[in-house]
Amino acid sequence: QVQLVESGGGLVQAGDSLRLSCAASGRTFSTYAMGWFRQAPGKEREFAAQISRLGANTDYADSVKGRFAISRDNAKNTVYLHMNSLKPDDTGVYYCAAGSYRGSYIYWGQGTQVTVSS
């Protein structure tokens, strides 16, 4: 069992940067790939970024490629999402998840709200 707690969301202006953090409980953090997903108002949850267990591989949705960067610190049981050049379309609830790289994600956090004003 892995418990995930996101933090770092907030209200920012277009063009600003924000860093989200996701702290995981337990000693098995490094055995899971980690992902960030987001859900805009009235839309389905979508994939944003993922990182492999040891951080060697990353993958991004086209909509965030070049602006977002995912990283992890296995010593701190934490995964980060660095978001730059934010746009109003990036507004939504951001969730971190633990699971399999390019596979299924089975543990989910409660989410953190990101709002980007124009």
PDB file of C-alpha atoms in Angstrom, residues 7 16 23 34-35 55 64 68 72 80 103 105-106 118:
ATOM      1  CA  SER A   7       1.198  19.820  -2.492  1.00  0.00           C
ATOM      2  CA  ASP A  16       4.463  31.796 -14.318  1.00  0.00           C
ATOM      3  CA  ALA A  23       5.195  12.685  -0.943  1.00  0.00           C
ATOM      4  CA  MET A  34       5.376   7.677 -10.778  1.00  0.00           C
ATOM      5  CA  GLY A  35       3.046   9.745 -12.852  1.00  0.00           C
ATOM      6  CA  GLY A  55      14.362   8.132 -12.895  1.00  0.00           C
ATOM      7  CA  VAL A  64       3.177  19.847 -21.717  1.00  0.00           C
ATOM      8  CA  PHE A  68       6.953  20.595 -17.686  1.00  0.00           C
ATOM      9  CA  ARG A  72      11.981  12.156  -8.315  1.00  0.00           C
ATOM     10  CA  TYR A  80       8.043  16.575  -8.436  1.00  0.00           C
ATOM     11  CA  GLY A 103       1.239   0.809 -17.790  1.00  0.00           C
ATOM     12  CA  TYR A 105      -1.320   3.303 -12.152  1.00  0.00           C
ATOM     13  CA  ILE A 106      -2.843   1.811  -9.043  1.00  0.00           C
ATOM     14  CA  SER A 118      -4.852  34.936 -18.168  1.00  0.00           C
TER      15      SER A 118
END
